[in-house]
Amino acid sequence: MEGRLLEKTWAELAGIGWRGKNSLLYSEKWGSHFLLGELLISAEVGEFKEEKESMCGDCRLCLDACPTGAIRKPYQIRPDLCLDYFSLHYDGILPMRVRELMGARLFGCSTCQDVCPYNREWKKVKLQPESGPGLFIPIEEVLLMDEEKFRRIFSGHTFKGKALTLLKRNAIVVAGNLRDRSLFELIEPFAYDSPSLLRQHALWSLWRIDPSRASGVFRKVRAQEIVPRVLQEINALQKKRKS
Ligand code: SF4
Ligand code: SF4
């Protein structure tokens, strides 16, 4: 079988929950903090339609809190603006405006869930033990992390593909947003010797942290870089500086 299952739609039709204005599925017991799983069977089942009414009422907390305006209208999300999509599922070059909007978010965004009154009770629950690295992880630790440590810390998570590379990409972006000069030396090696995805973001991050110092790095990178889009990043940043 090919293609993706529209699991939220099926779950909604089955009466498992109702749709919030942030487009997530809600259950009375768990708010939006639960995962859907599916079992595909070949047996035919009768028709069912148990859709529940949305319980959002006049609330629009999630729309107002979304940092990017991705919830354009109630129940409609623009994935090309959603930080959760970009930081967790998109494995390419992050558009510059998205990098800036990420702020200090390393992986994911749950602002539209955090502000929701239906998640209030759930927020009091403390996971014991805390899953994965917990809520915070030092940027330095991510930048220096190897595969073995990544697997140890994130065991049990469902990351796929080049997850560590994406985590490092995001850490490099967050460092740029924090403009923390103490991170310059940790980021600089990525500009010369790392996958091109990281080289490109590292140039942006260095430029955000210290544009004058970054100019020296740009000169060295120009002398050895062969990937056109990485060189274009330098051109775009230098143009930005002049304007
Ligand atoms: S996850 Fe973040 S960016 Fe995406 S819709 Fe929710 S608040 Fe907006
Ligand atoms: S924050 Fe308000 S509008 Fe958004 S999903 Fe929750 S109840 Fe609905």
Short mmCIF file of N, CA and C in Angstrom, two decimals, residues 5-176:
data_model
loop_
_atom_site.label_atom_id
_atom_site.label_comp_id
_atom_site.label_asym_id
_atom_site.label_seq_id
_atom_site.Cartn_x
_atom_site.Cartn_y
_atom_site.Cartn_z
N LEU A 5 -1.73 7.55 5.43
CA LEU A 5 -3.08 7.47 5.96
C LEU A 5 -3.45 8.81 6.57
N LEU A 6 -4.63 9.28 6.30
CA LEU A 6 -5.08 10.52 6.94
C LEU A 6 -5.59 10.15 8.33
N GLU A 7 -4.64 9.88 9.23
CA GLU A 7 -5.02 9.28 10.50
C GLU A 7 -5.91 10.19 11.35
N LYS A 8 -5.67 11.49 11.30
CA LYS A 8 -6.50 12.38 12.13
C LYS A 8 -7.95 12.34 11.65
N THR A 9 -8.10 12.34 10.30
CA THR A 9 -9.46 12.32 9.75
C THR A 9 -10.18 11.03 10.12
N TRP A 10 -9.47 9.91 10.00
CA TRP A 10 -10.09 8.62 10.35
C TRP A 10 -10.44 8.57 11.83
N ALA A 11 -9.53 9.06 12.64
CA ALA A 11 -9.78 9.04 14.09
C ALA A 11 -10.97 9.93 14.45
N GLU A 12 -11.06 11.04 13.75
CA GLU A 12 -12.18 11.97 13.99
C GLU A 12 -13.50 11.30 13.61
N LEU A 13 -13.49 10.64 12.44
CA LEU A 13 -14.71 9.96 11.99
C LEU A 13 -15.10 8.84 12.94
N ALA A 14 -14.10 8.22 13.56
CA ALA A 14 -14.38 7.11 14.47
C ALA A 14 -14.79 7.60 15.86
N GLY A 15 -14.79 8.91 16.06
CA GLY A 15 -15.22 9.45 17.35
C GLY A 15 -14.16 9.39 18.43
N ILE A 16 -12.88 9.22 18.03
CA ILE A 16 -11.81 9.15 19.03
C ILE A 16 -11.57 10.53 19.65
N GLY A 17 -11.83 11.55 18.89
CA GLY A 17 -11.64 12.90 19.44
C GLY A 17 -12.30 13.93 18.54
N TRP A 18 -12.10 15.19 18.90
CA TRP A 18 -12.63 16.29 18.10
C TRP A 18 -11.48 17.17 17.65
N ARG A 19 -11.73 17.91 16.60
CA ARG A 19 -10.67 18.72 16.00
C ARG A 19 -10.60 20.10 16.64
N GLY A 20 -9.38 20.47 17.11
CA GLY A 20 -9.19 21.82 17.64
C GLY A 20 -8.88 22.80 16.52
N LYS A 21 -8.95 24.10 16.84
CA LYS A 21 -8.66 25.09 15.79
C LYS A 21 -7.20 25.06 15.35
N ASN A 22 -6.33 24.43 16.16
CA ASN A 22 -4.94 24.27 15.74
C ASN A 22 -4.77 23.03 14.86
N SER A 23 -5.89 22.45 14.46
CA SER A 23 -5.99 21.29 13.55
C SER A 23 -5.60 19.97 14.21
N LEU A 24 -5.30 19.98 15.50
CA LEU A 24 -4.95 18.73 16.18
C LEU A 24 -6.19 18.04 16.70
N LEU A 25 -6.04 16.74 16.95
CA LEU A 25 -7.16 15.99 17.49
C LEU A 25 -7.11 16.03 19.02
N TYR A 26 -8.25 16.20 19.63
CA TYR A 26 -8.32 16.31 21.10
C TYR A 26 -9.19 15.20 21.68
N SER A 27 -8.70 14.66 22.80
CA SER A 27 -9.57 13.74 23.53
C SER A 27 -9.87 14.39 24.88
N GLU A 28 -11.03 14.10 25.43
CA GLU A 28 -11.39 14.74 26.69
C GLU A 28 -10.38 14.39 27.78
N LYS A 29 -9.86 13.17 27.74
CA LYS A 29 -8.95 12.74 28.80
C LYS A 29 -7.54 13.29 28.63
N TRP A 30 -7.03 13.28 27.41
CA TRP A 30 -5.62 13.59 27.20
C TRP A 30 -5.36 14.93 26.51
N GLY A 31 -6.37 15.68 26.23
CA GLY A 31 -6.14 16.90 25.45
C GLY A 31 -5.58 16.50 24.09
N SER A 32 -4.55 17.22 23.64
CA SER A 32 -3.95 16.86 22.34
C SER A 32 -2.71 15.99 22.52
N HIS A 33 -2.42 15.59 23.77
CA HIS A 33 -1.19 14.85 24.03
C HIS A 33 -1.37 13.34 23.97
N PHE A 34 -1.65 12.86 22.79
CA PHE A 34 -1.69 11.41 22.61
C PHE A 34 -1.29 11.09 21.17
N LEU A 35 -0.87 9.86 20.95
CA LEU A 35 -0.44 9.46 19.61
C LEU A 35 -1.45 8.51 19.00
N LEU A 36 -1.66 8.64 17.71
CA LEU A 36 -2.56 7.73 17.03
C LEU A 36 -1.75 6.58 16.43
N GLY A 37 -2.32 5.39 16.47
CA GLY A 37 -1.69 4.25 15.80
C GLY A 37 -2.76 3.54 15.00
N GLU A 38 -2.36 2.87 13.94
CA GLU A 38 -3.36 2.21 13.09
C GLU A 38 -2.99 0.75 12.86
N LEU A 39 -4.00 -0.05 12.67
CA LEU A 39 -3.81 -1.45 12.28
C LEU A 39 -4.64 -1.66 11.02
N LEU A 40 -3.99 -2.00 9.92
CA LEU A 40 -4.72 -2.19 8.67
C LEU A 40 -5.15 -3.66 8.56
N ILE A 41 -6.42 -3.86 8.34
CA ILE A 41 -6.92 -5.24 8.22
C ILE A 41 -7.66 -5.39 6.90
N SER A 42 -7.80 -6.62 6.44
CA SER A 42 -8.45 -6.82 5.14
C SER A 42 -9.96 -7.04 5.29
N ALA A 43 -10.44 -7.23 6.50
CA ALA A 43 -11.87 -7.50 6.70
C ALA A 43 -12.70 -6.23 6.45
N GLU A 44 -13.87 -6.42 5.89
CA GLU A 44 -14.75 -5.26 5.69
C GLU A 44 -15.47 -4.93 6.98
N VAL A 45 -15.61 -3.66 7.24
CA VAL A 45 -16.38 -3.25 8.43
C VAL A 45 -17.53 -2.37 7.97
N GLY A 46 -18.54 -2.29 8.79
CA GLY A 46 -19.70 -1.49 8.42
C GLY A 46 -19.36 0.00 8.43
N GLU A 47 -20.23 0.77 7.86
CA GLU A 47 -20.00 2.23 7.85
C GLU A 47 -20.11 2.80 9.25
N PHE A 48 -19.32 3.80 9.52
CA PHE A 48 -19.47 4.45 10.81
C PHE A 48 -19.20 5.94 10.64
N LYS A 49 -19.80 6.72 11.46
CA LYS A 49 -19.54 8.16 11.46
C LYS A 49 -19.92 8.68 12.83
N GLU A 50 -18.90 8.85 13.64
CA GLU A 50 -19.16 9.24 15.03
C GLU A 50 -18.57 10.62 15.33
N GLU A 51 -18.35 11.41 14.28
CA GLU A 51 -17.68 12.70 14.43
C GLU A 51 -18.20 13.51 15.62
N LYS A 52 -17.25 14.10 16.38
CA LYS A 52 -17.68 14.90 17.53
C LYS A 52 -17.58 16.38 17.19
N GLU A 53 -18.44 17.17 17.78
CA GLU A 53 -18.40 18.62 17.59
C GLU A 53 -17.12 19.18 18.20
N SER A 54 -16.52 20.15 17.55
CA SER A 54 -15.36 20.81 18.15
C SER A 54 -15.78 21.52 19.43
N MET A 55 -14.92 21.48 20.45
CA MET A 55 -15.25 22.14 21.72
C MET A 55 -14.48 23.44 21.91
N CYS A 56 -13.99 24.00 20.81
CA CYS A 56 -13.21 25.24 20.90
C CYS A 56 -14.06 26.46 21.24
N GLY A 57 -15.29 26.45 20.81
CA GLY A 57 -16.13 27.62 21.07
C GLY A 57 -15.51 28.89 20.52
N ASP A 58 -15.53 29.97 21.34
CA ASP A 58 -14.99 31.27 20.87
C ASP A 58 -13.48 31.39 21.08
N CYS A 59 -12.89 30.38 21.69
CA CYS A 59 -11.45 30.46 22.01
C CYS A 59 -10.63 30.63 20.73
N ARG A 60 -9.58 31.43 20.82
CA ARG A 60 -8.65 31.53 19.69
C ARG A 60 -7.22 31.71 20.22
N LEU A 61 -6.99 31.12 21.40
CA LEU A 61 -5.66 31.26 22.03
C LEU A 61 -4.55 30.73 21.13
N CYS A 62 -4.79 29.59 20.48
CA CYS A 62 -3.72 29.00 19.66
C CYS A 62 -3.44 29.87 18.43
N LEU A 63 -4.48 30.43 17.85
CA LEU A 63 -4.27 31.29 16.68
C LEU A 63 -3.43 32.51 17.05
N ASP A 64 -3.74 33.08 18.21
CA ASP A 64 -3.03 34.30 18.61
C ASP A 64 -1.61 34.01 19.08
N ALA A 65 -1.38 32.80 19.60
CA ALA A 65 -0.04 32.50 20.17
C ALA A 65 0.95 31.98 19.14
N CYS A 66 0.48 31.48 18.02
CA CYS A 66 1.39 30.88 17.04
C CYS A 66 2.44 31.91 16.59
N PRO A 67 3.73 31.60 16.75
CA PRO A 67 4.76 32.61 16.47
C PRO A 67 4.90 32.98 15.00
N THR A 68 4.38 32.16 14.12
CA THR A 68 4.56 32.44 12.68
C THR A 68 3.27 32.78 11.96
N GLY A 69 2.15 32.71 12.66
CA GLY A 69 0.88 32.93 11.98
C GLY A 69 0.50 31.75 11.09
N ALA A 70 1.04 30.55 11.42
CA ALA A 70 0.76 29.38 10.58
C ALA A 70 -0.70 28.94 10.65
N ILE A 71 -1.38 29.29 11.76
CA ILE A 71 -2.81 28.93 11.83
C ILE A 71 -3.56 30.11 11.22
N ARG A 72 -3.64 30.07 9.90
CA ARG A 72 -4.20 31.20 9.18
C ARG A 72 -5.68 31.40 9.49
N LYS A 73 -6.38 30.28 9.56
CA LYS A 73 -7.82 30.30 9.88
C LYS A 73 -8.05 29.15 10.84
N PRO A 74 -9.12 29.20 11.63
CA PRO A 74 -9.41 28.06 12.50
C PRO A 74 -9.44 26.76 11.68
N TYR A 75 -8.78 25.76 12.19
CA TYR A 75 -8.73 24.41 11.62
C TYR A 75 -7.84 24.31 10.37
N GLN A 76 -7.13 25.38 10.03
CA GLN A 76 -6.29 25.33 8.82
C GLN A 76 -4.87 25.76 9.15
N ILE A 77 -3.92 24.83 8.91
CA ILE A 77 -2.51 25.14 9.18
C ILE A 77 -1.77 25.27 7.86
N ARG A 78 -0.91 26.25 7.79
CA ARG A 78 -0.03 26.34 6.62
C ARG A 78 1.29 25.67 6.98
N PRO A 79 1.56 24.46 6.43
CA PRO A 79 2.80 23.76 6.80
C PRO A 79 4.04 24.57 6.45
N ASP A 80 3.95 25.41 5.41
CA ASP A 80 5.14 26.17 5.01
C ASP A 80 5.46 27.29 6.00
N LEU A 81 4.64 27.41 7.05
CA LEU A 81 4.94 28.39 8.09
C LEU A 81 5.09 27.72 9.46
N CYS A 82 4.82 26.43 9.52
CA CYS A 82 4.79 25.77 10.84
C CYS A 82 6.19 25.32 11.26
N LEU A 83 6.63 25.78 12.42
CA LEU A 83 7.98 25.45 12.91
C LEU A 83 8.10 23.97 13.26
N ASP A 84 7.00 23.37 13.67
CA ASP A 84 7.04 21.95 14.00
C ASP A 84 7.40 21.15 12.74
N TYR A 85 6.77 21.49 11.65
CA TYR A 85 7.05 20.81 10.39
C TYR A 85 8.51 21.03 9.97
N PHE A 86 8.94 22.29 9.99
CA PHE A 86 10.29 22.59 9.51
C PHE A 86 11.36 21.94 10.37
N SER A 87 11.20 22.01 11.69
CA SER A 87 12.30 21.53 12.52
C SER A 87 12.32 20.03 12.69
N LEU A 88 11.18 19.37 12.52
CA LEU A 88 11.14 17.92 12.73
C LEU A 88 11.08 17.11 11.44
N HIS A 89 10.37 17.63 10.46
CA HIS A 89 10.08 16.79 9.29
C HIS A 89 10.76 17.24 8.00
N TYR A 90 11.16 18.49 7.94
CA TYR A 90 11.75 19.01 6.70
C TYR A 90 13.26 18.82 6.77
N ASP A 91 13.82 18.13 5.77
CA ASP A 91 15.25 17.81 5.90
C ASP A 91 16.13 18.60 4.92
N GLY A 92 15.63 19.75 4.50
CA GLY A 92 16.43 20.55 3.57
C GLY A 92 16.94 21.84 4.20
N ILE A 93 17.25 22.80 3.31
CA ILE A 93 17.74 24.10 3.76
C ILE A 93 16.56 24.90 4.29
N LEU A 94 16.67 25.40 5.50
CA LEU A 94 15.57 26.18 6.07
C LEU A 94 15.56 27.58 5.47
N PRO A 95 14.39 28.05 5.01
CA PRO A 95 14.34 29.42 4.51
C PRO A 95 14.79 30.38 5.61
N MET A 96 15.40 31.52 5.20
CA MET A 96 15.96 32.44 6.20
C MET A 96 14.91 32.92 7.20
N ARG A 97 13.70 33.22 6.73
CA ARG A 97 12.70 33.75 7.66
C ARG A 97 12.31 32.67 8.69
N VAL A 98 12.35 31.39 8.27
CA VAL A 98 12.03 30.30 9.20
C VAL A 98 13.13 30.18 10.26
N ARG A 99 14.39 30.32 9.82
CA ARG A 99 15.51 30.24 10.78
C ARG A 99 15.31 31.28 11.88
N GLU A 100 14.99 32.49 11.46
CA GLU A 100 14.83 33.55 12.47
C GLU A 100 13.65 33.25 13.40
N LEU A 101 12.56 32.77 12.82
CA LEU A 101 11.36 32.50 13.63
C LEU A 101 11.55 31.34 14.60
N MET A 102 12.51 30.47 14.31
CA MET A 102 12.74 29.33 15.23
C MET A 102 13.18 29.79 16.61
N GLY A 103 13.83 30.94 16.68
CA GLY A 103 14.28 31.45 17.98
C GLY A 103 15.17 30.42 18.66
N ALA A 104 14.81 30.03 19.88
CA ALA A 104 15.63 29.08 20.62
C ALA A 104 15.05 27.66 20.58
N ARG A 105 14.12 27.43 19.65
CA ARG A 105 13.51 26.08 19.56
C ARG A 105 14.46 25.13 18.83
N LEU A 106 14.87 24.11 19.51
CA LEU A 106 15.81 23.16 18.91
C LEU A 106 15.08 22.12 18.06
N PHE A 107 14.01 21.60 18.55
CA PHE A 107 13.28 20.56 17.84
C PHE A 107 11.80 20.72 18.13
N GLY A 108 11.03 20.95 17.11
CA GLY A 108 9.58 21.03 17.28
C GLY A 108 9.11 22.37 17.81
N CYS A 109 7.80 22.48 17.88
CA CYS A 109 7.16 23.67 18.44
C CYS A 109 5.82 23.19 18.95
N SER A 110 5.49 23.54 20.17
CA SER A 110 4.19 23.11 20.67
C SER A 110 3.43 24.28 21.28
N THR A 111 3.77 25.48 20.84
CA THR A 111 3.13 26.66 21.42
C THR A 111 1.60 26.58 21.33
N CYS A 112 1.11 26.13 20.18
CA CYS A 112 -0.36 26.10 20.01
C CYS A 112 -1.00 25.03 20.90
N GLN A 113 -0.19 24.08 21.38
CA GLN A 113 -0.74 23.10 22.32
C GLN A 113 -0.56 23.58 23.76
N ASP A 114 0.56 24.26 24.00
CA ASP A 114 0.86 24.71 25.36
C ASP A 114 -0.19 25.71 25.88
N VAL A 115 -0.71 26.55 24.98
CA VAL A 115 -1.65 27.58 25.44
C VAL A 115 -3.09 27.05 25.54
N CYS A 116 -3.31 25.85 25.05
CA CYS A 116 -4.69 25.35 24.96
C CYS A 116 -5.26 24.97 26.34
N PRO A 117 -6.42 25.49 26.68
CA PRO A 117 -7.02 25.16 27.99
C PRO A 117 -7.27 23.66 28.15
N TYR A 118 -7.48 22.94 27.06
CA TYR A 118 -7.75 21.50 27.18
C TYR A 118 -6.48 20.70 27.49
N ASN A 119 -5.33 21.37 27.48
CA ASN A 119 -4.08 20.68 27.86
C ASN A 119 -3.62 21.08 29.25
N ARG A 120 -4.40 21.94 29.91
CA ARG A 120 -3.97 22.50 31.20
C ARG A 120 -3.69 21.40 32.23
N GLU A 121 -4.60 20.47 32.39
CA GLU A 121 -4.44 19.40 33.38
C GLU A 121 -3.24 18.53 33.05
N TRP A 122 -3.14 18.25 31.76
CA TRP A 122 -2.08 17.36 31.31
C TRP A 122 -0.71 17.93 31.59
N LYS A 123 -0.61 19.29 31.53
CA LYS A 123 0.70 19.93 31.74
C LYS A 123 1.24 19.70 33.14
N LYS A 124 0.33 19.39 34.09
CA LYS A 124 0.79 19.18 35.47
C LYS A 124 1.46 17.81 35.64
N VAL A 125 1.21 16.92 34.69
CA VAL A 125 1.75 15.57 34.80
C VAL A 125 3.24 15.59 34.50
N LYS A 126 4.02 15.02 35.39
CA LYS A 126 5.48 14.96 35.17
C LYS A 126 5.82 13.55 34.72
N LEU A 127 6.55 13.45 33.61
CA LEU A 127 6.94 12.13 33.14
C LEU A 127 8.07 11.61 34.03
N GLN A 128 7.92 10.41 34.52
CA GLN A 128 8.96 9.80 35.37
C GLN A 128 9.36 8.45 34.81
N PRO A 129 10.56 8.24 34.35
CA PRO A 129 11.58 9.28 34.17
C PRO A 129 11.26 10.14 32.96
N GLU A 130 11.87 11.32 32.90
CA GLU A 130 11.72 12.21 31.77
C GLU A 130 12.15 11.48 30.50
N SER A 131 11.39 11.61 29.42
CA SER A 131 11.78 10.87 28.21
C SER A 131 12.88 11.63 27.47
N GLY A 132 13.80 10.89 26.83
CA GLY A 132 14.88 11.50 26.04
C GLY A 132 15.70 12.46 26.88
N PRO A 133 16.11 13.57 26.28
CA PRO A 133 17.00 14.49 27.01
C PRO A 133 16.22 15.42 27.93
N GLY A 134 14.89 15.33 27.97
CA GLY A 134 14.11 16.26 28.79
C GLY A 134 13.79 17.50 27.98
N LEU A 135 13.40 18.57 28.67
CA LEU A 135 12.95 19.76 27.95
C LEU A 135 14.09 20.62 27.42
N PHE A 136 15.25 20.52 28.06
CA PHE A 136 16.37 21.38 27.64
C PHE A 136 17.62 20.54 27.43
N ILE A 137 18.39 20.95 26.44
CA ILE A 137 19.68 20.30 26.21
C ILE A 137 20.65 21.40 25.75
N PRO A 138 21.87 21.44 26.33
CA PRO A 138 22.78 22.52 25.93
C PRO A 138 23.15 22.43 24.45
N ILE A 139 23.21 23.59 23.81
CA ILE A 139 23.57 23.66 22.38
C ILE A 139 24.94 23.02 22.15
N GLU A 140 25.88 23.32 23.07
CA GLU A 140 27.23 22.78 22.91
C GLU A 140 27.20 21.25 22.83
N GLU A 141 26.35 20.66 23.67
CA GLU A 141 26.26 19.20 23.71
C GLU A 141 25.76 18.65 22.37
N VAL A 142 24.82 19.33 21.78
CA VAL A 142 24.28 18.87 20.48
C VAL A 142 25.33 19.02 19.39
N LEU A 143 26.02 20.15 19.40
CA LEU A 143 27.01 20.40 18.34
C LEU A 143 28.14 19.37 18.38
N LEU A 144 28.45 18.88 19.57
CA LEU A 144 29.56 17.92 19.70
C LEU A 144 29.08 16.47 19.71
N MET A 145 27.80 16.26 19.59
CA MET A 145 27.24 14.90 19.75
C MET A 145 27.63 13.96 18.61
N ASP A 146 27.99 12.70 18.95
CA ASP A 146 28.21 11.72 17.88
C ASP A 146 27.03 10.75 17.85
N GLU A 147 27.05 9.88 16.83
CA GLU A 147 25.91 8.95 16.62
C GLU A 147 25.63 8.10 17.85
N GLU A 148 26.71 7.62 18.49
CA GLU A 148 26.54 6.73 19.64
C GLU A 148 25.79 7.44 20.78
N LYS A 149 26.23 8.67 21.05
CA LYS A 149 25.58 9.42 22.12
C LYS A 149 24.14 9.76 21.73
N PHE A 150 23.94 10.10 20.45
CA PHE A 150 22.59 10.43 19.98
C PHE A 150 21.65 9.24 20.21
N ARG A 151 22.13 8.05 19.83
CA ARG A 151 21.28 6.86 19.98
C ARG A 151 20.97 6.59 21.45
N ARG A 152 21.96 6.84 22.30
CA ARG A 152 21.75 6.60 23.74
C ARG A 152 20.71 7.57 24.30
N ILE A 153 20.87 8.84 23.99
CA ILE A 153 19.97 9.85 24.57
C ILE A 153 18.56 9.75 23.99
N PHE A 154 18.48 9.47 22.69
CA PHE A 154 17.16 9.49 22.05
C PHE A 154 16.61 8.08 21.81
N SER A 155 17.13 7.08 22.52
CA SER A 155 16.61 5.73 22.30
C SER A 155 15.12 5.71 22.64
N GLY A 156 14.34 5.02 21.85
CA GLY A 156 12.90 4.98 22.10
C GLY A 156 12.15 6.03 21.29
N HIS A 157 12.87 7.00 20.73
CA HIS A 157 12.20 7.98 19.89
C HIS A 157 12.09 7.44 18.47
N THR A 158 11.20 8.03 17.70
CA THR A 158 10.95 7.47 16.37
C THR A 158 11.64 8.28 15.28
N PHE A 159 12.80 8.85 15.59
CA PHE A 159 13.50 9.61 14.57
C PHE A 159 13.92 8.70 13.44
N LYS A 160 13.85 9.26 12.22
CA LYS A 160 14.26 8.46 11.07
C LYS A 160 15.35 9.19 10.30
N GLY A 161 16.04 8.45 9.40
CA GLY A 161 16.99 9.06 8.47
C GLY A 161 18.10 9.82 9.18
N LYS A 162 18.37 11.00 8.64
CA LYS A 162 19.53 11.75 9.14
C LYS A 162 19.15 12.63 10.33
N ALA A 163 18.62 12.01 11.35
CA ALA A 163 18.09 12.78 12.49
C ALA A 163 19.17 13.60 13.20
N LEU A 164 20.37 13.01 13.39
CA LEU A 164 21.40 13.76 14.10
C LEU A 164 21.82 14.98 13.28
N THR A 165 21.90 14.82 11.98
CA THR A 165 22.27 15.97 11.12
C THR A 165 21.22 17.07 11.26
N LEU A 166 19.95 16.68 11.29
CA LEU A 166 18.89 17.69 11.42
C LEU A 166 18.95 18.37 12.80
N LEU A 167 19.25 17.57 13.80
CA LEU A 167 19.36 18.15 15.15
C LEU A 167 20.51 19.17 15.18
N LYS A 168 21.60 18.83 14.52
CA LYS A 168 22.75 19.76 14.47
C LYS A 168 22.39 20.99 13.63
N ARG A 169 21.69 20.78 12.53
CA ARG A 169 21.26 21.92 11.72
C ARG A 169 20.47 22.90 12.58
N ASN A 170 19.52 22.35 13.35
CA ASN A 170 18.68 23.21 14.19
C ASN A 170 19.51 23.89 15.28
N ALA A 171 20.48 23.15 15.84
CA ALA A 171 21.32 23.73 16.91
C ALA A 171 22.14 24.89 16.34
N ILE A 172 22.62 24.73 15.12
CA ILE A 172 23.41 25.79 14.47
C ILE A 172 22.53 27.03 14.28
N VAL A 173 21.29 26.81 13.88
CA VAL A 173 20.35 27.92 13.68
C VAL A 173 20.04 28.61 15.02
N VAL A 174 19.79 27.81 16.04
CA VAL A 174 19.48 28.38 17.36
C VAL A 174 20.67 29.21 17.86
N ALA A 175 21.89 28.70 17.65
CA ALA A 175 23.09 29.44 18.07
C ALA A 175 23.12 30.81 17.39
N GLY A 176 22.76 30.84 16.10
CA GLY A 176 22.72 32.11 15.37
C GLY A 176 21.67 33.04 15.95
#
